[in-house]
Short mmCIF file of C-alpha atoms in Angstrom, two decimals:
data_model
loop_
_atom_site.label_atom_id
_atom_site.label_comp_id
_atom_site.label_asym_id
_atom_site.label_seq_id
_atom_site.Cartn_x
_atom_site.Cartn_y
_atom_site.Cartn_z
CA MET D 1 -0.86 31.91 2.61
CA LYS D 2 0.83 32.49 -0.34
CA ALA D 3 3.11 29.69 -2.01
CA VAL D 4 6.50 30.69 -4.18
CA GLU D 5 8.55 27.40 -5.38
CA PHE D 6 11.49 27.92 -6.79
CA GLN D 7 14.24 25.25 -7.70
CA ALA D 8 17.43 24.67 -5.49
CA GLN D 9 20.47 22.79 -4.47
CA LEU D 10 22.57 21.96 -1.33
CA ASN D 11 25.13 24.25 -0.98
CA SER D 12 28.46 22.88 -0.36
CA ASP D 13 28.44 25.27 3.58
CA GLN D 14 24.78 23.24 3.88
CA THR D 15 22.55 26.08 2.88
CA LEU D 16 19.76 26.77 0.42
CA THR D 17 20.15 29.29 -1.65
CA VAL D 18 17.06 31.56 -2.03
CA PRO D 19 16.71 33.06 -5.65
CA ALA D 20 16.41 37.03 -5.57
CA SER D 21 12.84 37.09 -7.57
CA VAL D 22 11.63 35.14 -4.75
CA ILE D 23 13.08 37.26 -2.25
CA GLY D 24 11.70 40.35 -3.61
CA THR D 25 8.43 38.47 -2.51
CA ILE D 26 8.69 38.14 1.45
CA PRO D 27 8.08 40.97 3.17
CA MET D 28 10.86 41.69 5.32
CA GLY D 29 10.41 40.07 8.97
CA GLN D 30 8.00 38.14 7.50
CA THR D 31 7.94 34.08 9.47
CA VAL D 32 7.86 31.41 6.58
CA ARG D 33 7.08 28.11 6.12
CA VAL D 34 9.42 26.35 5.52
CA LEU D 35 8.78 22.92 2.77
CA VAL D 36 11.82 21.33 1.17
CA LEU D 37 10.84 17.97 -1.60
CA PHE D 38 13.75 15.97 -3.15
CA SER D 39 13.86 12.41 -5.12
CA GLU D 40 14.59 9.99 -3.62
CA PRO D 41 16.30 6.69 -4.29
CA ASP D 42 13.60 4.49 -6.45
CA THR D 43 11.78 2.40 -3.59
CA ASP D 44 8.54 2.25 -4.78
CA SER D 45 9.70 -0.58 -7.36
CA GLU D 46 11.48 -2.86 -4.43
CA TRP D 47 7.82 -2.46 -2.32
CA GLU D 48 6.10 -3.63 -5.79
CA GLN D 49 8.57 -6.23 -6.12
CA LEU D 50 8.00 -7.29 -2.32
CA ALA D 51 4.11 -7.42 -2.38
CA ALA D 52 3.71 -9.00 -5.98
CA GLU D 53 6.69 -12.44 -4.46
CA ASP D 54 4.27 -12.06 -0.97
CA PHE D 55 1.03 -12.02 -2.58
CA GLY D 56 2.48 -14.82 -4.55
CA GLN D 57 3.45 -17.22 -1.58
CA VAL D 58 0.12 -17.11 -0.52
CA TYR D 59 -2.05 -17.62 -3.31
CA VAL D 60 -3.05 -20.86 -4.57
CA ASP D 61 -5.23 -22.23 -7.69
CA THR D 62 -8.08 -22.29 -5.05
CA ASP D 63 -8.09 -18.43 -6.47
CA ALA D 64 -8.17 -17.92 -9.87
CA ILE D 65 -12.27 -18.50 -9.07
CA TYR D 66 -11.61 -14.98 -8.67
CA ASP D 67 -10.04 -14.25 -11.50
CA GLU D 68 -13.03 -15.60 -13.77
CA LEU D 69 -15.28 -12.26 -11.84
CA SER D 70 -16.72 -9.40 -14.54
CA ALA D 71 -15.97 -6.11 -13.48
CA ARG D 72 -19.21 -4.23 -11.56
#
């Protein structure tokens, strides 16, 4: 399977325009698989903060002994 990559924006009629340079690489009548990737709001930092808060709630002073172990 061959892959091509290009950037596009969603048009006002909710379509994507494939650049002419890419169109020329696809044989006419060929079935293609389309994968659309887009950026999401920065939710990773929210998850990291939530995980840190949850961890902090169950961390007790006696767990500090593990901080003194050397890394192998």
